[in-house]
Amino acid sequence: MVLLVGNWKMAPEKAKDALSLAKKVQVLARTHKKNIKMVICVPGVHLSALSKVVKAPLSLGGQGISPSNEIAQTGRESAGMIASYGASYCIVGHSESRARGESDTDVAHATQLLLQKKVTPIVCIGEKERDAHGWYLSSVKSQVEAVIGALPKQLLKKLVFAYEPVWAIGKDALREATAVECREMIIFIRKIIADASDEKVAKAVSILYGGSVDENNGASFIDQGEADGLLPGRLSLDPKRF
Ligand code: PGA
């Protein structure tokens, strides 16, 4: 099963445009092969309206939650809120959220709260830049360990990780990763999970690739890159390309 998750980021602006986009994706999801599971992760403000039109085989997801259930957090949403509006997935630790101050500890707490509400966390990890000596590997390792270290072993297989190198994301990206770079990182991430639990768990965890995914490079991350799916951002706002 390939997991195809669209990250709508902070778009569309108008409720009616969000609704019409979701309806188009819904139609496409129905015509797709059975081995592709499609999810759209939308701004929290659109969840309620979209939950009325998004039905299986398409699923709805959020883009982030607060790492605590404390009520005094003006402007934030809880895991329970997005779950009650029909989100069955939620992105956590996206690099754009980390850049606004989301820490590894916040990501670990948010992941725990999502699992408690039976929402599948899509945990984004990825280095800001690559250096010739491979030091960037340690930043990815600590991002993964922060999340898996906070969870009991039996919950690890419920996680989805998305390897998203920061340098490959968005309109200012240097380039997308190569399939070889993707494969190396996916093996590396599985090894970290295996060391913390066992090989069976490491194989069960889904690991996606994200960062300038498009209709030309997408298949290579799955076929040669060994990703279990993709997390396109900008592309997911165009239903046909998605
Ligand atoms: P992009 O974004 O596909 O537009 O590079 C990916 C993401 O932010 O998840």
PDB file of C-alpha atoms and ligand atoms in Angstrom:
ATOM      1  CA  MET A   1       0.000   0.000   0.000  1.00  0.00           C
ATOM      2  CA  VAL A   2       1.397   3.374  -1.045  1.00  0.00           C
ATOM      3  CA  LEU A   3       0.414   6.295   1.193  1.00  0.00           C
ATOM      4  CA  LEU A   4      -0.043   9.537  -0.745  1.00  0.00           C
ATOM      5  CA  VAL A   5      -0.474  12.494   1.614  1.00  0.00           C
ATOM      6  CA  GLY A   6      -1.151  15.989   0.313  1.00  0.00           C
ATOM      7  CA  ASN A   7      -0.017  18.843   2.537  1.00  0.00           C
ATOM      8  CA  TRP A   8      -2.182  21.809   1.581  1.00  0.00           C
ATOM      9  CA  LYS A   9      -0.104  24.091   3.837  1.00  0.00           C
ATOM     10  CA  MET A  10      -1.881  27.460   4.410  1.00  0.00           C
ATOM     11  CA  ALA A  11      -4.217  27.187   1.413  1.00  0.00           C
ATOM     12  CA  PRO A  12      -6.791  27.693   0.008  1.00  0.00           C
ATOM     13  CA  GLU A  13      -7.900  30.985   1.472  1.00  0.00           C
ATOM     14  CA  LYS A  14     -11.625  30.614   0.839  1.00  0.00           C
ATOM     15  CA  ALA A  15     -13.866  27.919   2.327  1.00  0.00           C
ATOM     16  CA  LYS A  16     -15.616  27.366  -0.997  1.00  0.00           C
ATOM     17  CA  ASP A  17     -12.284  26.735  -2.756  1.00  0.00           C
ATOM     18  CA  ALA A  18     -11.250  24.220  -0.101  1.00  0.00           C
ATOM     19  CA  LEU A  19     -14.538  22.415  -0.572  1.00  0.00           C
ATOM     20  CA  SER A  20     -14.271  22.290  -4.345  1.00  0.00           C
ATOM     21  CA  LEU A  21     -10.629  21.098  -4.190  1.00  0.00           C
ATOM     22  CA  ALA A  22     -11.529  18.331  -1.732  1.00  0.00           C
ATOM     23  CA  LYS A  23     -14.428  17.215  -3.934  1.00  0.00           C
ATOM     24  CA  LYS A  24     -12.114  16.937  -6.960  1.00  0.00           C
ATOM     25  CA  VAL A  25      -9.543  14.920  -4.991  1.00  0.00           C
ATOM     26  CA  GLN A  26     -12.370  12.732  -3.685  1.00  0.00           C
ATOM     27  CA  VAL A  27     -13.414  11.847  -7.246  1.00  0.00           C
ATOM     28  CA  LEU A  28      -9.815  11.028  -8.207  1.00  0.00           C
ATOM     29  CA  ALA A  29      -9.276   8.935  -5.074  1.00  0.00           C
ATOM     30  CA  ARG A  30     -12.259   6.772  -6.053  1.00  0.00           C
ATOM     31  CA  THR A  31     -10.842   6.068  -9.502  1.00  0.00           C
ATOM     32  CA  HIS A  32      -7.391   5.173  -8.192  1.00  0.00           C
ATOM     33  CA  LYS A  33      -5.878   1.764  -7.936  1.00  0.00           C
ATOM     34  CA  LYS A  34      -6.686   0.014  -4.681  1.00  0.00           C
ATOM     35  CA  ASN A  35      -3.064  -0.021  -3.551  1.00  0.00           C
ATOM     36  CA  ILE A  36      -2.907   3.764  -3.086  1.00  0.00           C
ATOM     37  CA  LYS A  37      -4.226   5.301   0.114  1.00  0.00           C
ATOM     38  CA  MET A  38      -4.818   9.038  -0.278  1.00  0.00           C
ATOM     39  CA  VAL A  39      -4.926  11.600   2.523  1.00  0.00           C
ATOM     40  CA  ILE A  40      -5.295  15.384   2.446  1.00  0.00           C
ATOM     41  CA  CYS A  41      -3.830  17.332   5.374  1.00  0.00           C
ATOM     42  CA  VAL A  42      -5.675  20.631   5.448  1.00  0.00           C
ATOM     43  CA  PRO A  43      -5.651  23.784   7.592  1.00  0.00           C
ATOM     44  CA  GLY A  44      -7.594  23.176  10.824  1.00  0.00           C
ATOM     45  CA  VAL A  45     -10.150  25.820   9.946  1.00  0.00           C
ATOM     46  CA  HIS A  46     -11.306  23.763   6.931  1.00  0.00           C
ATOM     47  CA  LEU A  47     -11.604  20.413   8.739  1.00  0.00           C
ATOM     48  CA  SER A  48     -15.219  20.743   9.836  1.00  0.00           C
ATOM     49  CA  ALA A  49     -16.615  21.552   6.375  1.00  0.00           C
ATOM     50  CA  LEU A  50     -14.411  19.013   4.590  1.00  0.00           C
ATOM     51  CA  SER A  51     -15.309  16.213   6.995  1.00  0.00           C
ATOM     52  CA  LYS A  52     -18.783  16.288   5.414  1.00  0.00           C
ATOM     53  CA  VAL A  53     -17.471  15.556   1.904  1.00  0.00           C
ATOM     54  CA  VAL A  54     -14.292  13.522   2.455  1.00  0.00           C
ATOM     55  CA  LYS A  55     -15.156   9.832   2.576  1.00  0.00           C
ATOM     56  CA  ALA A  56     -13.222   6.585   2.150  1.00  0.00           C
ATOM     57  CA  PRO A  57     -11.028   5.853   0.237  1.00  0.00           C
ATOM     58  CA  LEU A  58      -9.858   9.443   0.841  1.00  0.00           C
ATOM     59  CA  SER A  59      -8.924  10.423   4.400  1.00  0.00           C
ATOM     60  CA  LEU A  60      -8.658  13.761   6.122  1.00  0.00           C
ATOM     61  CA  GLY A  61      -5.728  14.995   8.181  1.00  0.00           C
ATOM     62  CA  GLY A  62      -4.616  18.012  10.178  1.00  0.00           C
ATOM     63  CA  GLN A  63      -1.313  19.871   9.933  1.00  0.00           C
ATOM     64  CA  GLY A  64      -0.325  20.151  13.575  1.00  0.00           C
ATOM     65  CA  ILE A  65      -1.638  20.305  17.113  1.00  0.00           C
ATOM     66  CA  SER A  66      -0.599  21.714  20.458  1.00  0.00           C
ATOM     67  CA  PRO A  67       1.812  19.497  22.431  1.00  0.00           C
ATOM     68  CA  SER A  68      -0.351  19.904  25.534  1.00  0.00           C
ATOM     69  CA  ASN A  69      -4.035  19.729  26.454  1.00  0.00           C
ATOM     70  CA  GLU A  70      -3.782  22.776  28.728  1.00  0.00           C
ATOM     71  CA  ILE A  71      -6.701  25.089  27.796  1.00  0.00           C
ATOM     72  CA  ALA A  72      -4.772  28.382  28.108  1.00  0.00           C
ATOM     73  CA  GLN A  73      -3.353  28.290  24.558  1.00  0.00           C
ATOM     74  CA  THR A  74      -5.114  30.924  22.503  1.00  0.00           C
ATOM     75  CA  GLY A  75      -4.932  30.207  18.804  1.00  0.00           C
ATOM     76  CA  ARG A  76      -4.076  26.526  19.085  1.00  0.00           C
ATOM     77  CA  GLU A  77      -5.923  23.267  18.451  1.00  0.00           C
ATOM     78  CA  SER A  78      -5.814  20.040  20.414  1.00  0.00           C
ATOM     79  CA  ALA A  79      -5.570  16.440  19.204  1.00  0.00           C
ATOM     80  CA  GLY A  80      -9.122  15.869  20.451  1.00  0.00           C
ATOM     81  CA  MET A  81     -10.451  18.799  18.420  1.00  0.00           C
ATOM     82  CA  ILE A  82      -9.030  17.661  15.104  1.00  0.00           C
ATOM     83  CA  ALA A  83     -10.126  14.073  15.836  1.00  0.00           C
ATOM     84  CA  SER A  84     -13.677  15.254  16.505  1.00  0.00           C
ATOM     85  CA  TYR A  85     -13.682  17.015  13.117  1.00  0.00           C
ATOM     86  CA  GLY A  86     -12.853  13.812  11.309  1.00  0.00           C
ATOM     87  CA  ALA A  87      -9.049  13.929  10.977  1.00  0.00           C
ATOM     88  CA  SER A  88      -7.588  10.436  11.048  1.00  0.00           C
ATOM     89  CA  TYR A  89      -4.033  11.630  10.296  1.00  0.00           C
ATOM     90  CA  CYS A  90      -2.034  14.658  11.399  1.00  0.00           C
ATOM     91  CA  ILE A  91       1.330  16.061  10.333  1.00  0.00           C
ATOM     92  CA  VAL A  92       3.649  16.847  13.263  1.00  0.00           C
ATOM     93  CA  GLY A  93       7.116  18.374  13.266  1.00  0.00           C
ATOM     94  CA  HIS A  94       6.896  19.816   9.775  1.00  0.00           C
ATOM     95  CA  SER A  95      10.031  21.901   9.150  1.00  0.00           C
ATOM     96  CA  GLU A  96       7.854  25.003   8.734  1.00  0.00           C
ATOM     97  CA  SER A  97       6.440  24.380  12.260  1.00  0.00           C
ATOM     98  CA  ARG A  98       9.888  23.582  13.650  1.00  0.00           C
ATOM     99  CA  ALA A  99      11.110  26.904  12.182  1.00  0.00           C
ATOM    100  CA  ARG A 100       8.388  28.638  14.234  1.00  0.00           C
ATOM    101  CA  GLY A 101       9.754  27.029  17.399  1.00  0.00           C
ATOM    102  CA  GLU A 102       8.298  23.509  17.588  1.00  0.00           C
ATOM    103  CA  SER A 103      10.935  21.468  19.446  1.00  0.00           C
ATOM    104  CA  ASP A 104      11.725  17.743  19.387  1.00  0.00           C
ATOM    105  CA  THR A 105      10.021  17.499  22.804  1.00  0.00           C
ATOM    106  CA  ASP A 106       6.898  19.249  21.453  1.00  0.00           C
ATOM    107  CA  VAL A 107       6.840  16.839  18.509  1.00  0.00           C
ATOM    108  CA  ALA A 108       7.122  13.856  20.865  1.00  0.00           C
ATOM    109  CA  HIS A 109       4.284  15.146  23.086  1.00  0.00           C
ATOM    110  CA  ALA A 110       2.043  15.957  20.123  1.00  0.00           C
ATOM    111  CA  THR A 111       2.661  12.456  18.740  1.00  0.00           C
ATOM    112  CA  GLN A 112       1.608  10.898  22.058  1.00  0.00           C
ATOM    113  CA  LEU A 113      -1.572  13.030  22.224  1.00  0.00           C
ATOM    114  CA  LEU A 114      -2.522  12.096  18.652  1.00  0.00           C
ATOM    115  CA  LEU A 115      -2.075   8.380  19.326  1.00  0.00           C
ATOM    116  CA  GLN A 116      -4.277   8.699  22.425  1.00  0.00           C
ATOM    117  CA  LYS A 117      -7.024  10.057  20.143  1.00  0.00           C
ATOM    118  CA  LYS A 118      -6.413   7.346  17.536  1.00  0.00           C
ATOM    119  CA  VAL A 119      -5.128   9.849  14.975  1.00  0.00           C
ATOM    120  CA  THR A 120      -2.123   8.583  12.981  1.00  0.00           C
ATOM    121  CA  PRO A 121       0.824  10.972  13.406  1.00  0.00           C
ATOM    122  CA  ILE A 122       2.862  11.735  10.289  1.00  0.00           C
ATOM    123  CA  VAL A 123       6.131  12.765  11.917  1.00  0.00           C
ATOM    124  CA  CYS A 124       8.287  14.945   9.661  1.00  0.00           C
ATOM    125  CA  ILE A 125      12.039  14.713  10.084  1.00  0.00           C
ATOM    126  CA  GLY A 126      14.904  15.948   7.962  1.00  0.00           C
ATOM    127  CA  GLU A 127      18.160  17.824   8.025  1.00  0.00           C
ATOM    128  CA  LYS A 128      18.472  21.546   7.220  1.00  0.00           C
ATOM    129  CA  GLU A 129      21.554  21.006   5.079  1.00  0.00           C
ATOM    130  CA  ARG A 130      24.015  18.310   4.112  1.00  0.00           C
ATOM    131  CA  ASP A 131      27.712  18.397   4.936  1.00  0.00           C
ATOM    132  CA  ALA A 132      30.434  16.292   3.335  1.00  0.00           C
ATOM    133  CA  HIS A 133      31.242  14.498   6.609  1.00  0.00           C
ATOM    134  CA  GLY A 134      27.725  13.215   7.194  1.00  0.00           C
ATOM    135  CA  TRP A 135      27.118  15.157  10.428  1.00  0.00           C
ATOM    136  CA  TYR A 136      23.592  15.835   9.174  1.00  0.00           C
ATOM    137  CA  LEU A 137      22.760  12.237  10.020  1.00  0.00           C
ATOM    138  CA  SER A 138      22.958  13.010  13.733  1.00  0.00           C
ATOM    139  CA  SER A 139      20.253  15.701  13.479  1.00  0.00           C
ATOM    140  CA  VAL A 140      17.869  13.241  11.821  1.00  0.00           C
ATOM    141  CA  LYS A 141      18.794  10.602  14.405  1.00  0.00           C
ATOM    142  CA  SER A 142      17.933  12.871  17.323  1.00  0.00           C
ATOM    143  CA  GLN A 143      14.620  13.868  15.718  1.00  0.00           C
ATOM    144  CA  VAL A 144      13.639  10.197  15.335  1.00  0.00           C
ATOM    145  CA  GLU A 145      14.883   9.185  18.790  1.00  0.00           C
ATOM    146  CA  ALA A 146      12.975  12.022  20.501  1.00  0.00           C
ATOM    147  CA  VAL A 147       9.704  10.572  19.202  1.00  0.00           C
ATOM    148  CA  ILE A 148      10.323   6.848  19.547  1.00  0.00           C
ATOM    149  CA  GLY A 149      11.985   7.259  22.948  1.00  0.00           C
ATOM    150  CA  ALA A 150       8.772   8.775  24.316  1.00  0.00           C
ATOM    151  CA  LEU A 151       6.533   5.899  23.228  1.00  0.00           C
ATOM    152  CA  PRO A 152       6.042   2.329  24.411  1.00  0.00           C
ATOM    153  CA  LYS A 153       7.321  -0.224  21.892  1.00  0.00           C
ATOM    154  CA  GLN A 154       3.833  -1.530  21.031  1.00  0.00           C
ATOM    155  CA  LEU A 155       2.803   1.905  19.698  1.00  0.00           C
ATOM    156  CA  LEU A 156       5.786   2.413  17.397  1.00  0.00           C
ATOM    157  CA  LYS A 157       4.279   0.518  14.481  1.00  0.00           C
ATOM    158  CA  LYS A 158       1.388   3.009  14.410  1.00  0.00           C
ATOM    159  CA  LEU A 159       3.755   5.829  13.422  1.00  0.00           C
ATOM    160  CA  VAL A 160       4.274   7.236   9.966  1.00  0.00           C
ATOM    161  CA  PHE A 161       7.549   9.101   9.419  1.00  0.00           C
ATOM    162  CA  ALA A 162       8.101  11.480   6.520  1.00  0.00           C
ATOM    163  CA  TYR A 163      11.695  12.110   5.537  1.00  0.00           C
ATOM    164  CA  GLU A 164      11.647  15.696   4.288  1.00  0.00           C
ATOM    165  CA  PRO A 165      15.084  17.273   3.874  1.00  0.00           C
ATOM    166  CA  VAL A 166      14.520  20.972   4.558  1.00  0.00           C
ATOM    167  CA  TRP A 167      16.686  21.972   1.580  1.00  0.00           C
ATOM    168  CA  ALA A 168      14.272  20.121  -0.731  1.00  0.00           C
ATOM    169  CA  ILE A 169      11.035  21.727   0.503  1.00  0.00           C
ATOM    170  CA  GLY A 170       9.045  24.559  -1.008  1.00  0.00           C
ATOM    171  CA  LYS A 171       9.532  27.113  -3.743  1.00  0.00           C
ATOM    172  CA  ASP A 172      13.049  28.025  -2.551  1.00  0.00           C
ATOM    173  CA  ALA A 173      14.249  24.404  -2.557  1.00  0.00           C
ATOM    174  CA  LEU A 174      17.753  23.703  -3.868  1.00  0.00           C
ATOM    175  CA  ARG A 175      16.438  20.557  -5.586  1.00  0.00           C
ATOM    176  CA  GLU A 176      14.533  17.405  -4.694  1.00  0.00           C
ATOM    177  CA  ALA A 177      16.489  14.554  -3.088  1.00  0.00           C
ATOM    178  CA  THR A 178      17.662  11.814  -5.410  1.00  0.00           C
ATOM    179  CA  ALA A 179      16.160   8.352  -5.116  1.00  0.00           C
ATOM    180  CA  VAL A 180      19.548   7.134  -3.831  1.00  0.00           C
ATOM    181  CA  GLU A 181      19.629   9.799  -1.088  1.00  0.00           C
ATOM    182  CA  CYS A 182      16.064   8.891  -0.166  1.00  0.00           C
ATOM    183  CA  ARG A 183      16.899   5.165   0.018  1.00  0.00           C
ATOM    184  CA  GLU A 184      19.950   5.753   2.220  1.00  0.00           C
ATOM    185  CA  MET A 185      17.931   7.849   4.667  1.00  0.00           C
ATOM    186  CA  ILE A 186      15.057   5.395   4.797  1.00  0.00           C
ATOM    187  CA  ILE A 187      17.473   2.557   5.607  1.00  0.00           C
ATOM    188  CA  PHE A 188      19.114   4.801   8.224  1.00  0.00           C
ATOM    189  CA  ILE A 189      15.769   5.686   9.847  1.00  0.00           C
ATOM    190  CA  ARG A 190      14.701   2.009   9.934  1.00  0.00           C
ATOM    191  CA  LYS A 191      18.013   1.133  11.589  1.00  0.00           C
ATOM    192  CA  ILE A 192      17.403   3.749  14.326  1.00  0.00           C
ATOM    193  CA  ILE A 193      13.928   2.298  14.939  1.00  0.00           C
ATOM    194  CA  ALA A 194      15.289  -1.283  14.913  1.00  0.00           C
ATOM    195  CA  ASP A 195      17.993  -0.364  17.452  1.00  0.00           C
ATOM    196  CA  ALA A 196      15.332   1.106  19.745  1.00  0.00           C
ATOM    197  CA  SER A 197      12.902  -1.792  19.326  1.00  0.00           C
ATOM    198  CA  ASP A 198      13.380  -4.617  16.849  1.00  0.00           C
ATOM    199  CA  GLU A 199      13.507  -5.307  13.129  1.00  0.00           C
ATOM    200  CA  LYS A 200       9.864  -6.342  12.916  1.00  0.00           C
ATOM    201  CA  VAL A 201       8.709  -2.982  14.268  1.00  0.00           C
ATOM    202  CA  ALA A 202      11.198  -1.122  12.048  1.00  0.00           C
ATOM    203  CA  LYS A 203       9.765  -2.834   8.971  1.00  0.00           C
ATOM    204  CA  ALA A 204       6.168  -2.123  10.019  1.00  0.00           C
ATOM    205  CA  VAL A 205       6.658   1.655  10.306  1.00  0.00           C
ATOM    206  CA  SER A 206       5.749   3.564   7.137  1.00  0.00           C
ATOM    207  CA  ILE A 207       8.338   6.048   5.938  1.00  0.00           C
ATOM    208  CA  LEU A 208       7.360   8.599   3.299  1.00  0.00           C
ATOM    209  CA  TYR A 209       9.448  11.006   1.258  1.00  0.00           C
ATOM    210  CA  GLY A 210       8.550  14.690   0.878  1.00  0.00           C
ATOM    211  CA  GLY A 211      10.240  17.712  -0.704  1.00  0.00           C
ATOM    212  CA  SER A 212       9.519  18.969  -4.227  1.00  0.00           C
ATOM    213  CA  VAL A 213       7.694  15.780  -5.173  1.00  0.00           C
ATOM    214  CA  ASP A 214       6.093  15.984  -8.594  1.00  0.00           C
ATOM    215  CA  GLU A 215       4.563  13.750 -11.244  1.00  0.00           C
ATOM    216  CA  ASN A 216       8.011  13.141 -12.823  1.00  0.00           C
ATOM    217  CA  ASN A 217      10.041  12.192  -9.761  1.00  0.00           C
ATOM    218  CA  GLY A 218       7.331  10.704  -7.488  1.00  0.00           C
ATOM    219  CA  ALA A 219       7.538   7.075  -8.615  1.00  0.00           C
ATOM    220  CA  SER A 220      11.341   6.987  -8.284  1.00  0.00           C
ATOM    221  CA  PHE A 221      11.154   7.614  -4.519  1.00  0.00           C
ATOM    222  CA  ILE A 222       8.926   4.574  -4.180  1.00  0.00           C
ATOM    223  CA  ASP A 223      10.545   2.262  -6.757  1.00  0.00           C
ATOM    224  CA  GLN A 224      14.232   3.010  -6.121  1.00  0.00           C
ATOM    225  CA  GLY A 225      14.016   5.158  -3.001  1.00  0.00           C
ATOM    226  CA  GLU A 226      12.117   2.492  -1.017  1.00  0.00           C
ATOM    227  CA  ALA A 227       9.679   5.042   0.392  1.00  0.00           C
ATOM    228  CA  ASP A 228       6.271   3.724   1.477  1.00  0.00           C
ATOM    229  CA  GLY A 229       4.637   6.825   0.093  1.00  0.00           C
ATOM    230  CA  LEU A 230       4.929  10.532  -0.625  1.00  0.00           C
ATOM    231  CA  LEU A 231       4.122  13.843   1.038  1.00  0.00           C
ATOM    232  CA  PRO A 232       3.779  16.477  -1.681  1.00  0.00           C
ATOM    233  CA  GLY A 233       2.997  20.061  -0.676  1.00  0.00           C
ATOM    234  CA  ARG A 234       2.501  22.544  -3.518  1.00  0.00           C
ATOM    235  CA  LEU A 235       1.594  19.792  -5.984  1.00  0.00           C
ATOM    236  CA  SER A 236      -1.311  18.606  -3.819  1.00  0.00           C
ATOM    237  CA  LEU A 237      -3.215  21.865  -4.519  1.00  0.00           C
ATOM    238  CA  ASP A 238      -3.595  20.721  -8.123  1.00  0.00           C
ATOM    239  CA  PRO A 239      -5.815  17.618  -7.969  1.00  0.00           C
ATOM    240  CA  LYS A 240      -4.809  16.187 -11.349  1.00  0.00           C
ATOM    241  CA  ARG A 241      -1.068  16.452 -10.705  1.00  0.00           C
ATOM    242  CA  PHE A 242      -1.589  15.108  -7.186  1.00  0.00           C
TER     243      PHE A 242
HETATM  244  P1  PGA B   1       6.713  20.814  -1.373  1.00  0.00           P
HETATM  245  O1  PGA B   1       6.412  20.699   0.192  1.00  0.00           O
HETATM  246  O2  PGA B   1       6.221  19.536  -2.007  1.00  0.00           O
HETATM  247  O3  PGA B   1       5.929  21.994  -1.812  1.00  0.00           O
HETATM  248  O4  PGA B   1       8.187  20.959  -1.524  1.00  0.00           O
HETATM  249  C1  PGA B   1       6.481  19.490   0.887  1.00  0.00           C
HETATM  250  C2  PGA B   1       6.055  19.723   2.310  1.00  0.00           C
HETATM  251  O5  PGA B   1       6.174  20.856   2.786  1.00  0.00           O
HETATM  252  O6  PGA B   1       5.585  18.813   2.997  1.00  0.00           O
END
